[in-house]
Amino acid sequence: MVGIRSMGIYIPRYRLERNEISRAMGGISMSGEKAVCNFDEDSVTMAVEALRDSLREIDSEEIDSLLFASTSAPYKEKQSSSTIAMLADLKEDIFTSDFSNSIRSGASALEMAMARVKSGMSKNVAVTVSDDRLGVGGSDFEKYFGDGAVALVLSSNDLIATIEGVHTINDDFLDVWRTSTDIFASSWEDRFVKTKGFENNIAKVVKGLMDKYNLLPSDFDKVVLAGPDYRIGQSIGKSLGFDITSQLQNNMFDQVGNIGTAHPFLMLFSAINEAKPGDKILLTVYGDGAMALILSVTNNERVGNAINIKEYLYNKLLLKNYEEYLKIKNLIVTEADRRPSLPSSVPHMWRERNYFTRFHGVRCFNCGTEQYPRHRICYHCKSKDNFEEIKLSLKKGTVITYTKDRLFPTKLPPHVQAVIELEGGCRAYMMMTDVDPDEVKSHMLVDMVPRVLHERSNFYNYGWKCKPSHGKRNV
Amino acid sequence: MAIGNIKDKVSIIGMGCTKFGENWDMSADDMIIDAAYEAFEDAGIEPGDIQAAWVSATSSGASGTMLANPLKLDGIPISRIENYCASGQDAIRNAAFSIACGMYDIVLVIGFEKLKDSGLRGLPLTSFSDPVIGLGMTAPGSFSLPWVHFFEEHGVTKETLAKIAVKNHYNGSLNPKAHFQGAISTEQAVKAPIIAWPLGLFDCCPTTDGASAAILVSQKIAKSFRKDYVNIKATSLAVDAMIPGYRPDHEFSTWPATARAAKDAYKQVGITNPLKEINLIECHDCFTMTELVNYCDLGLCKKEEVKDCIDSGFFELSGDMPVNVSGGLLSCGHPVGATGVRMVYELYKQIQGKADDPRRQVNNATMGLAHNLGGYPQVSSVIIVGIE
């Protein structure tokens, strides 16, 4: 039996109120807000966060495949799943692969994961699904599109939900697209997209699935219908015979927005967390056709144990205005960086990958002092080449001292830089991100988070920052 | 193993210093030539008398050719010294050693920096950091870190820091070679725009061009040049093994390099109470916060007394221990390679009783201390000069 062993989500901390978009750009005002990833986040870092969340009760050494699905991968040429595996500190002998170019790519990765588990090629396959898409200024897409990521671990035992059936259809349909040089999503007229694209494909795949497995709409306790706007899931749900109030899973458009490839899985995460053992869930994923999947929630005690979505919603920071959104999304030209620092060197990053990317420190075998970055001579006892590597990325940190720097160039000044003491005594002088400067205090707790440190040398330099610790993260 | 002593073996017989400031109309070579020839004239020597030279600069060039080319010092040994903000003092230190060991009798030291050609506000970060480990660090950010301790434990406020800025800007207003020559009010300093919390504009030294020069000779021949030569009493340098932000157990209320360099220098001279034996101090006030920590690290007061000392005017021109009577880095500016030499220039003139504005003259000064602190920070130097 193949199923979901664990799930995790990541919703970035910043929100933009949709009214702010119409305030700045004109047009019809719209209720709700959308999740916006920070200037130092992308689909890769969000996927790592979701993956780390899904692995809170699983040894990361058990993961033997890592898949990544997104329409907003940072590179056209360069695998993202390999980077995610390094940042999440997964073992080296794993299978990695990227799925892209469609908001159905998450479903494709899921089917690949199912096949690998079923065939015995893998025991635990982590599927990460992540998106941060851009709509053109003032457009409906800009109002709808949110950012976020979900991770699922597929396995054959210790499952929170088993997969009971799947049905997939293909449809070469131009509803939303980006050419290889587009920054913003384009689409055909929305009525055509909704009726002939979404409704047509969802109706076909759901009917096909129910025929294949001899099921009725009333056989499902929850139905995940992630459509291109707030209401469309309801209209197609109703016409397919589902009860909107009791069966349709809340789409969270008003709190998070439409997070693209990851959206059906975000809704699935909520559905499983809210479910009772034995509940049946219908998951649909639209895009260039559609996929429908039957899940049965097991009697596993871990069901409902995942981080509550409410925690992500509660700890949000509102962007002050649309201009801040433009800045962190790189959509406005700002004063050039007046203090260019060193570019990165690929051999340097490669050589130090365990320390910069995996975020390992060292512990002296002789005196036990934990230090970062790597040292060959112990700061404390001067022993030479007598260290073991330790993992720092999951440790909590305490702020020793800090500054709020307006000289260092950043999209959201002031830049907060803090001396952090990690559990075990290791110190690091780190950038703090996703922070309201007024909440910075000595002794405050912080978590370590993967971020894009900079893009100098024309590549993405991934590394680690700290951010205020909220609730159960990184337990 | 014994560590030797350089006390009274090397004398300063001539010094020069350009106007510090935005020297748009002067090249680095122009400033080097002006500082050097002022020192030659002050010492009463010819450029041809120079047997060896040291040049300190952090980001304005490379190699001994920085002196050889403008001064046409043809074929003599010239070394370039770079040691963050301690570069200038380290150049003097190495030059002094060459005389103390008997290798040379007359050497030249020049410290300079041409920062205003870079188009940057603040220092360029090139060579100062690693693209990963150093990311996010700036000078004001790193030097502001002791604030949390002094604010939470010792009642230090933004007004306390402002008083240091007010003192140094007042002193700078009496120094015709300073970059800034205007006195400021406490209110102005407190209300100035924040650069790196809690440091505002007046808590930070400006970006400045300048050059300063010294002629060092063996003490044995000093008298043949002038009567009022000034001796080097001690020179020390301490380099810490890790950036403080990464150092396990580091307490952000002290910069250990300063304490080590001061202890070493006091020992060389035999100083047990610097407040009694030293008449004036030029210390590294790249930021007001740095000067406050220096008071404690140089042994001038205890941490719990520092606020009261500042409030009572202890370190003012008329106070018991005048600190930065030149105006310090806050007023003079901080052309990095030049600063250490410029500090010694101030002490040299003060001890000779030749401060260029008599209102700035510390009466009967016989011994002065100069201190630098550089990096994030890890490097500190102390030079003590005085009469025999």
mmCIF file of N, CA and C in Angstrom, chain A residues 361-472:
data_model
loop_
_atom_site.group_PDB
_atom_site.id
_atom_site.type_symbol
_atom_site.label_atom_id
_atom_site.label_comp_id
_atom_site.label_asym_id
_atom_site.label_seq_id
_atom_site.Cartn_x
_atom_site.Cartn_y
_atom_site.Cartn_z
ATOM 1 N N GLY A 361 28.514 22.908 11.479
ATOM 2 C CA GLY A 361 29.608 23.517 12.223
ATOM 3 C C GLY A 361 30.562 22.402 12.626
ATOM 4 N N VAL A 362 31.466 22.706 13.544
ATOM 5 C CA VAL A 362 32.388 21.670 14.020
ATOM 6 C C VAL A 362 32.405 21.651 15.552
ATOM 7 N N ARG A 363 32.628 20.467 16.086
ATOM 8 C CA ARG A 363 32.804 20.326 17.531
ATOM 9 C C ARG A 363 34.172 19.706 17.772
ATOM 10 N N CYS A 364 34.942 20.332 18.661
ATOM 11 C CA CYS A 364 36.293 19.848 18.952
ATOM 12 C C CYS A 364 36.192 18.547 19.765
ATOM 13 N N PHE A 365 36.864 17.508 19.275
ATOM 14 C CA PHE A 365 36.856 16.231 20.008
ATOM 15 C C PHE A 365 37.542 16.380 21.364
ATOM 16 N N ASN A 366 38.522 17.288 21.424
ATOM 17 C CA ASN A 366 39.306 17.418 22.652
ATOM 18 C C ASN A 366 38.586 18.195 23.748
ATOM 19 N N CYS A 367 38.056 19.377 23.415
ATOM 20 C CA CYS A 367 37.466 20.221 24.465
ATOM 21 C C CYS A 367 35.963 20.402 24.328
ATOM 22 N N GLY A 368 35.392 19.918 23.215
ATOM 23 C CA GLY A 368 33.943 19.972 23.062
ATOM 24 C C GLY A 368 33.400 21.296 22.570
ATOM 25 N N THR A 369 34.273 22.296 22.340
ATOM 26 C CA THR A 369 33.800 23.608 21.898
ATOM 27 C C THR A 369 33.209 23.527 20.492
ATOM 28 N N GLU A 370 31.982 24.050 20.344
ATOM 29 C CA GLU A 370 31.333 24.065 19.035
ATOM 30 C C GLU A 370 31.614 25.398 18.351
ATOM 31 N N GLN A 371 31.969 25.336 17.068
ATOM 32 C CA GLN A 371 32.429 26.514 16.342
ATOM 33 C C GLN A 371 31.901 26.540 14.923
ATOM 34 N N TYR A 372 31.765 27.739 14.376
ATOM 35 C CA TYR A 372 31.362 27.930 12.995
ATOM 36 C C TYR A 372 32.145 29.104 12.434
ATOM 37 N N PRO A 373 32.527 29.125 11.175
ATOM 38 C CA PRO A 373 32.428 28.006 10.215
ATOM 39 C C PRO A 373 33.421 26.906 10.552
ATOM 40 N N ARG A 374 33.896 26.169 9.583
ATOM 41 C CA ARG A 374 34.833 25.103 9.921
ATOM 42 C C ARG A 374 36.179 25.705 10.330
ATOM 43 N N HIS A 375 36.816 25.074 11.268
ATOM 44 C CA HIS A 375 38.175 25.463 11.657
ATOM 45 C C HIS A 375 39.021 24.217 11.634
ATOM 46 N N ARG A 376 40.296 24.372 11.434
ATOM 47 C CA ARG A 376 41.196 23.213 11.551
ATOM 48 C C ARG A 376 41.926 23.243 12.880
ATOM 49 N N ILE A 377 42.081 24.463 13.433
ATOM 50 C CA ILE A 377 42.687 24.598 14.749
ATOM 51 C C ILE A 377 41.577 25.075 15.697
ATOM 52 N N CYS A 378 41.425 24.398 16.815
ATOM 53 C CA CYS A 378 40.359 24.759 17.747
ATOM 54 C C CYS A 378 40.626 26.130 18.362
ATOM 55 N N TYR A 379 39.598 27.001 18.340
ATOM 56 C CA TYR A 379 39.751 28.332 18.930
ATOM 57 C C TYR A 379 40.090 28.220 20.413
ATOM 58 N N HIS A 380 39.478 27.252 21.064
ATOM 59 C CA HIS A 380 39.602 27.168 22.518
ATOM 60 C C HIS A 380 40.885 26.454 22.963
ATOM 61 N N CYS A 381 41.107 25.206 22.490
ATOM 62 C CA CYS A 381 42.231 24.400 23.019
ATOM 63 C C CYS A 381 43.371 24.224 22.018
ATOM 64 N N LYS A 382 43.205 24.751 20.801
ATOM 65 C CA LYS A 382 44.242 24.742 19.762
ATOM 66 C C LYS A 382 44.552 23.342 19.211
ATOM 67 N N SER A 383 43.720 22.344 19.502
ATOM 68 C CA SER A 383 43.913 21.020 18.882
ATOM 69 C C SER A 383 43.828 21.168 17.373
ATOM 70 N N LYS A 384 44.600 20.356 16.668
ATOM 71 C CA LYS A 384 44.609 20.463 15.204
ATOM 72 C C LYS A 384 43.893 19.278 14.562
ATOM 73 N N ASP A 385 43.042 19.577 13.595
ATOM 74 C CA ASP A 385 42.330 18.559 12.808
ATOM 75 C C ASP A 385 41.681 17.503 13.703
ATOM 76 N N ASN A 386 40.979 17.954 14.715
ATOM 77 C CA ASN A 386 40.428 17.040 15.706
ATOM 78 C C ASN A 386 38.953 17.388 15.954
ATOM 79 N N PHE A 387 38.190 17.448 14.837
ATOM 80 C CA PHE A 387 36.808 17.912 14.926
ATOM 81 C C PHE A 387 35.832 16.901 14.350
ATOM 82 N N GLU A 388 34.605 16.955 14.821
ATOM 83 C CA GLU A 388 33.509 16.276 14.123
ATOM 84 C C GLU A 388 32.555 17.340 13.612
ATOM 85 N N GLU A 389 31.882 17.029 12.497
ATOM 86 C CA GLU A 389 30.903 17.971 11.952
ATOM 87 C C GLU A 389 29.609 17.851 12.731
ATOM 88 N N ILE A 390 28.981 18.992 12.986
ATOM 89 C CA ILE A 390 27.679 18.983 13.668
ATOM 90 C C ILE A 390 26.666 19.744 12.824
ATOM 91 N N LYS A 391 25.413 19.359 12.945
ATOM 92 C CA LYS A 391 24.361 20.007 12.159
ATOM 93 C C LYS A 391 23.831 21.204 12.926
ATOM 94 N N LEU A 392 23.835 22.356 12.282
ATOM 95 C CA LEU A 392 23.366 23.563 12.964
ATOM 96 C C LEU A 392 21.969 23.984 12.513
ATOM 97 N N SER A 393 21.519 23.500 11.358
ATOM 98 C CA SER A 393 20.319 24.083 10.742
ATOM 99 C C SER A 393 19.053 23.841 11.550
ATOM 100 N N LEU A 394 19.026 22.836 12.400
ATOM 101 C CA LEU A 394 17.814 22.552 13.176
ATOM 102 C C LEU A 394 17.883 23.115 14.595
ATOM 103 N N LYS A 395 19.012 23.728 14.939
ATOM 104 C CA LYS A 395 19.150 24.237 16.308
ATOM 105 C C LYS A 395 18.413 25.558 16.480
ATOM 106 N N LYS A 396 17.935 25.777 17.694
ATOM 107 C CA LYS A 396 17.399 27.090 18.044
ATOM 108 C C LYS A 396 18.564 27.992 18.434
ATOM 109 N N GLY A 397 18.406 29.271 18.224
ATOM 110 C CA GLY A 397 19.445 30.218 18.601
ATOM 111 C C GLY A 397 18.901 31.280 19.537
ATOM 112 N N THR A 398 19.801 31.922 20.272
ATOM 113 C CA THR A 398 19.437 33.027 21.150
ATOM 114 C C THR A 398 20.220 34.255 20.711
ATOM 115 N N VAL A 399 19.556 35.392 20.641
ATOM 116 C CA VAL A 399 20.234 36.623 20.239
ATOM 117 C C VAL A 399 21.098 37.113 21.403
ATOM 118 N N ILE A 400 22.392 37.260 21.144
ATOM 119 C CA ILE A 400 23.313 37.797 22.149
ATOM 120 C C ILE A 400 23.330 39.323 22.048
ATOM 121 N N THR A 401 23.528 39.807 20.843
ATOM 122 C CA THR A 401 23.453 41.251 20.599
ATOM 123 C C THR A 401 23.125 41.455 19.129
ATOM 124 N N TYR A 402 22.785 42.682 18.760
ATOM 125 C CA TYR A 402 22.284 42.916 17.402
ATOM 126 C C TYR A 402 22.474 44.377 17.033
ATOM 127 N N THR A 403 22.307 44.644 15.744
ATOM 128 C CA THR A 403 22.238 46.029 15.297
ATOM 129 C C THR A 403 21.183 46.123 14.216
ATOM 130 N N LYS A 404 20.645 47.330 14.055
ATOM 131 C CA LYS A 404 19.699 47.591 12.968
ATOM 132 C C LYS A 404 20.390 48.575 12.036
ATOM 133 N N ASP A 405 20.881 48.036 10.930
ATOM 134 C CA ASP A 405 21.856 48.716 10.094
ATOM 135 C C ASP A 405 21.182 49.336 8.876
ATOM 136 N N ARG A 406 21.344 50.636 8.710
ATOM 137 C CA ARG A 406 20.774 51.300 7.535
ATOM 138 C C ARG A 406 21.827 51.556 6.451
ATOM 139 N N LEU A 407 23.051 51.162 6.726
ATOM 140 C CA LEU A 407 24.108 51.310 5.722
ATOM 141 C C LEU A 407 24.112 50.111 4.785
ATOM 142 N N PHE A 408 23.899 48.913 5.345
ATOM 143 C CA PHE A 408 23.893 47.705 4.518
ATOM 144 C C PHE A 408 22.667 47.733 3.604
ATOM 145 N N PRO A 409 22.894 47.558 2.295
ATOM 146 C CA PRO A 409 21.760 47.682 1.379
ATOM 147 C C PRO A 409 20.784 46.508 1.517
ATOM 148 N N THR A 410 19.512 46.824 1.691
ATOM 149 C CA THR A 410 18.492 45.783 1.789
ATOM 150 C C THR A 410 17.185 46.336 1.249
ATOM 151 N N LYS A 411 16.309 45.428 0.841
ATOM 152 C CA LYS A 411 15.026 45.856 0.261
ATOM 153 C C LYS A 411 14.099 46.419 1.328
ATOM 154 N N LEU A 412 14.232 45.919 2.561
ATOM 155 C CA LEU A 412 13.352 46.368 3.640
ATOM 156 C C LEU A 412 14.203 46.878 4.809
ATOM 157 N N PRO A 413 14.743 48.105 4.705
ATOM 158 C CA PRO A 413 15.603 48.602 5.780
ATOM 159 C C PRO A 413 14.822 48.845 7.068
ATOM 160 N N PRO A 414 15.449 48.777 8.246
ATOM 161 C CA PRO A 414 16.882 48.508 8.398
ATOM 162 C C PRO A 414 17.202 47.014 8.341
ATOM 163 N N HIS A 415 18.417 46.734 7.923
ATOM 164 C CA HIS A 415 18.926 45.361 7.932
ATOM 165 C C HIS A 415 19.270 44.985 9.374
ATOM 166 N N VAL A 416 18.762 43.848 9.840
ATOM 167 C CA VAL A 416 19.060 43.405 11.200
ATOM 168 C C VAL A 416 20.163 42.353 11.136
ATOM 169 N N GLN A 417 21.232 42.612 11.867
ATOM 170 C CA GLN A 417 22.368 41.686 11.924
ATOM 171 C C GLN A 417 22.552 41.341 13.391
ATOM 172 N N ALA A 418 22.678 40.044 13.701
ATOM 173 C CA ALA A 418 22.688 39.650 15.114
ATOM 174 C C ALA A 418 23.745 38.599 15.382
ATOM 175 N N VAL A 419 24.306 38.662 16.578
ATOM 176 C CA VAL A 419 25.172 37.583 17.051
ATOM 177 C C VAL A 419 24.248 36.557 17.712
ATOM 178 N N ILE A 420 24.322 35.325 17.211
ATOM 179 C CA ILE A 420 23.420 34.267 17.661
ATOM 180 C C ILE A 420 24.234 33.198 18.382
ATOM 181 N N GLU A 421 23.742 32.761 19.536
ATOM 182 C CA GLU A 421 24.334 31.573 20.166
ATOM 183 C C GLU A 421 23.374 30.416 19.958
ATOM 184 N N LEU A 422 23.871 29.379 19.274
ATOM 185 C CA LEU A 422 23.045 28.206 18.991
ATOM 186 C C LEU A 422 23.133 27.222 20.138
ATOM 187 N N GLU A 423 22.113 26.375 20.267
ATOM 188 C CA GLU A 423 22.147 25.339 21.301
ATOM 189 C C GLU A 423 23.467 24.575 21.158
ATOM 190 N N GLY A 424 24.205 24.440 22.234
ATOM 191 C CA GLY A 424 25.517 23.796 22.171
ATOM 192 C C GLY A 424 26.648 24.800 22.279
ATOM 193 N N GLY A 425 26.343 26.108 22.088
ATOM 194 C CA GLY A 425 27.343 27.130 22.338
ATOM 195 C C GLY A 425 27.998 27.736 21.113
ATOM 196 N N CYS A 426 27.708 27.189 19.932
ATOM 197 C CA CYS A 426 28.285 27.730 18.705
ATOM 198 C C CYS A 426 27.735 29.135 18.462
ATOM 199 N N ARG A 427 28.606 30.053 18.043
ATOM 200 C CA ARG A 427 28.169 31.419 17.748
ATOM 201 C C ARG A 427 28.228 31.686 16.247
ATOM 202 N N ALA A 428 27.322 32.522 15.766
ATOM 203 C CA ALA A 428 27.389 32.985 14.379
ATOM 204 C C ALA A 428 26.875 34.414 14.316
ATOM 205 N N TYR A 429 27.475 35.182 13.424
ATOM 206 C CA TYR A 429 27.082 36.582 13.217
ATOM 207 C C TYR A 429 26.242 36.601 11.954
ATOM 208 N N MET A 430 24.926 36.653 12.119
ATOM 209 C CA MET A 430 24.035 36.332 11.014
ATOM 210 C C MET A 430 23.096 37.471 10.641
ATOM 211 N N MET A 431 22.609 37.384 9.415
ATOM 212 C CA MET A 431 21.557 38.282 8.976
ATOM 213 C C MET A 431 20.233 37.763 9.530
ATOM 214 N N MET A 432 19.391 38.671 10.001
ATOM 215 C CA MET A 432 18.065 38.271 10.459
ATOM 216 C C MET A 432 17.057 38.686 9.395
ATOM 217 N N THR A 433 16.136 37.786 9.100
ATOM 218 C CA THR A 433 15.189 38.063 8.027
ATOM 219 C C THR A 433 13.769 37.881 8.533
ATOM 220 N N ASP A 434 12.798 38.282 7.720
ATOM 221 C CA ASP A 434 11.368 38.177 8.067
ATOM 222 C C ASP A 434 11.116 38.758 9.448
ATOM 223 N N VAL A 435 11.656 39.930 9.687
ATOM 224 C CA VAL A 435 11.602 40.463 11.043
ATOM 225 C C VAL A 435 11.050 41.894 11.040
ATOM 226 N N ASP A 436 10.216 42.163 12.005
ATOM 227 C CA ASP A 436 9.792 43.521 12.281
ATOM 228 C C ASP A 436 10.863 44.095 13.209
ATOM 229 N N PRO A 437 11.596 45.135 12.782
ATOM 230 C CA PRO A 437 12.724 45.616 13.602
ATOM 231 C C PRO A 437 12.341 45.865 15.062
ATOM 232 N N ASP A 438 11.090 46.209 15.307
ATOM 233 C CA ASP A 438 10.671 46.496 16.684
ATOM 234 C C ASP A 438 10.595 45.241 17.548
ATOM 235 N N GLU A 439 10.569 44.068 16.944
ATOM 236 C CA GLU A 439 10.461 42.847 17.754
ATOM 237 C C GLU A 439 11.845 42.302 18.142
ATOM 238 N N VAL A 440 12.926 42.933 17.652
ATOM 239 C CA VAL A 440 14.264 42.430 17.958
ATOM 240 C C VAL A 440 14.650 42.788 19.388
ATOM 241 N N LYS A 441 15.038 41.778 20.149
ATOM 242 C CA LYS A 441 15.436 41.985 21.549
ATOM 243 C C LYS A 441 16.620 41.064 21.847
ATOM 244 N N SER A 442 17.448 41.448 22.824
ATOM 245 C CA SER A 442 18.452 40.483 23.255
ATOM 246 C C SER A 442 17.724 39.338 23.940
ATOM 247 N N HIS A 443 18.296 38.161 23.864
ATOM 248 C CA HIS A 443 17.744 36.913 24.416
ATOM 249 C C HIS A 443 16.570 36.349 23.621
ATOM 250 N N MET A 444 16.139 36.996 22.550
ATOM 251 C CA MET A 444 15.019 36.431 21.795
ATOM 252 C C MET A 444 15.465 35.148 21.101
ATOM 253 N N LEU A 445 14.496 34.258 20.860
ATOM 254 C CA LEU A 445 14.799 32.980 20.206
ATOM 255 C C LEU A 445 14.673 33.130 18.695
ATOM 256 N N VAL A 446 15.574 32.473 17.983
ATOM 257 C CA VAL A 446 15.528 32.504 16.524
ATOM 258 C C VAL A 446 15.677 31.091 15.967
ATOM 259 N N ASP A 447 15.142 30.905 14.750
ATOM 260 C CA ASP A 447 15.329 29.665 14.000
ATOM 261 C C ASP A 447 16.277 29.935 12.838
ATOM 262 N N MET A 448 16.928 28.885 12.380
ATOM 263 C CA MET A 448 17.804 28.997 11.223
ATOM 264 C C MET A 448 16.964 28.727 9.967
ATOM 265 N N VAL A 449 17.107 29.592 8.972
ATOM 266 C CA VAL A 449 16.300 29.419 7.756
ATOM 267 C C VAL A 449 17.171 29.541 6.504
ATOM 268 N N PRO A 450 16.868 28.686 5.494
ATOM 269 C CA PRO A 450 17.621 28.757 4.237
ATOM 270 C C PRO A 450 17.151 29.945 3.419
ATOM 271 N N ARG A 451 18.054 30.692 2.880
ATOM 272 C CA ARG A 451 17.690 31.864 2.079
ATOM 273 C C ARG A 451 18.664 32.051 0.913
ATOM 274 N N VAL A 452 18.244 32.887 -0.042
ATOM 275 C CA VAL A 452 19.167 33.323 -1.090
ATOM 276 C C VAL A 452 19.966 34.475 -0.489
ATOM 277 N N LEU A 453 21.270 34.263 -0.301
ATOM 278 C CA LEU A 453 22.074 35.305 0.335
ATOM 279 C C LEU A 453 22.309 36.473 -0.614
ATOM 280 N N HIS A 454 22.614 36.150 -1.849
ATOM 281 C CA HIS A 454 22.761 37.186 -2.874
ATOM 282 C C HIS A 454 22.852 36.514 -4.236
ATOM 283 N N GLU A 455 22.807 37.369 -5.270
ATOM 284 C CA GLU A 455 22.828 36.825 -6.627
ATOM 285 C C GLU A 455 24.022 37.344 -7.403
ATOM 286 N N ARG A 456 25.029 37.820 -6.677
ATOM 287 C CA ARG A 456 26.215 38.298 -7.381
ATOM 288 C C ARG A 456 26.902 37.126 -8.067
ATOM 289 N N SER A 457 27.704 37.400 -9.042
ATOM 290 C CA SER A 457 28.343 36.396 -9.896
ATOM 291 C C SER A 457 27.310 35.725 -10.794
ATOM 292 N N ASN A 458 26.078 36.289 -10.834
ATOM 293 C CA ASN A 458 25.048 35.787 -11.736
ATOM 294 C C ASN A 458 24.598 34.365 -11.420
ATOM 295 N N PHE A 459 24.716 33.960 -10.160
ATOM 296 C CA PHE A 459 24.055 32.716 -9.755
ATOM 297 C C PHE A 459 23.489 32.906 -8.351
ATOM 298 N N TYR A 460 22.608 32.003 -7.981
ATOM 299 C CA TYR A 460 21.947 32.136 -6.676
ATOM 300 C C TYR A 460 22.836 31.544 -5.596
ATOM 301 N N ASN A 461 23.162 32.372 -4.627
ATOM 302 C CA ASN A 461 24.048 31.954 -3.553
ATOM 303 C C ASN A 461 23.169 31.602 -2.336
ATOM 304 N N TYR A 462 22.858 30.302 -2.206
ATOM 305 C CA TYR A 462 21.999 29.884 -1.090
ATOM 306 C C TYR A 462 22.818 29.720 0.184
ATOM 307 N N GLY A 463 22.211 30.076 1.293
ATOM 308 C CA GLY A 463 22.886 29.926 2.579
ATOM 309 C C GLY A 463 21.875 30.085 3.689
ATOM 310 N N TRP A 464 22.346 30.511 4.848
ATOM 311 C CA TRP A 464 21.480 30.503 6.025
ATOM 312 C C TRP A 464 21.397 31.860 6.708
ATOM 313 N N LYS A 465 20.209 32.181 7.166
ATOM 314 C CA LYS A 465 19.973 33.369 7.985
ATOM 315 C C LYS A 465 19.210 32.907 9.222
ATOM 316 N N CYS A 466 18.909 33.850 10.104
ATOM 317 C CA CYS A 466 18.043 33.492 11.227
ATOM 318 C C CYS A 466 16.773 34.315 11.136
ATOM 319 N N LYS A 467 15.727 33.801 11.781
ATOM 320 C CA LYS A 467 14.499 34.593 11.841
ATOM 321 C C LYS A 467 13.808 34.357 13.167
ATOM 322 N N PRO A 468 12.997 35.315 13.612
ATOM 323 C CA PRO A 468 12.342 35.154 14.912
ATOM 324 C C PRO A 468 11.622 33.817 14.997
ATOM 325 N N SER A 469 11.779 33.150 16.137
ATOM 326 C CA SER A 469 11.189 31.829 16.316
ATOM 327 C C SER A 469 9.753 31.991 16.799
ATOM 328 N N HIS A 470 8.861 31.295 16.144
ATOM 329 C CA HIS A 470 7.463 31.332 16.554
ATOM 330 C C HIS A 470 6.981 29.910 16.749
ATOM 331 N N GLY A 471 6.390 29.638 17.887
ATOM 332 C CA GLY A 471 5.716 28.361 18.113
ATOM 333 C C GLY A 471 6.617 27.166 17.960
ATOM 334 N N LYS A 472 6.143 26.155 17.226
ATOM 335 C CA LYS A 472 6.754 24.837 17.267
ATOM 336 C C LYS A 472 7.837 24.607 16.225
#
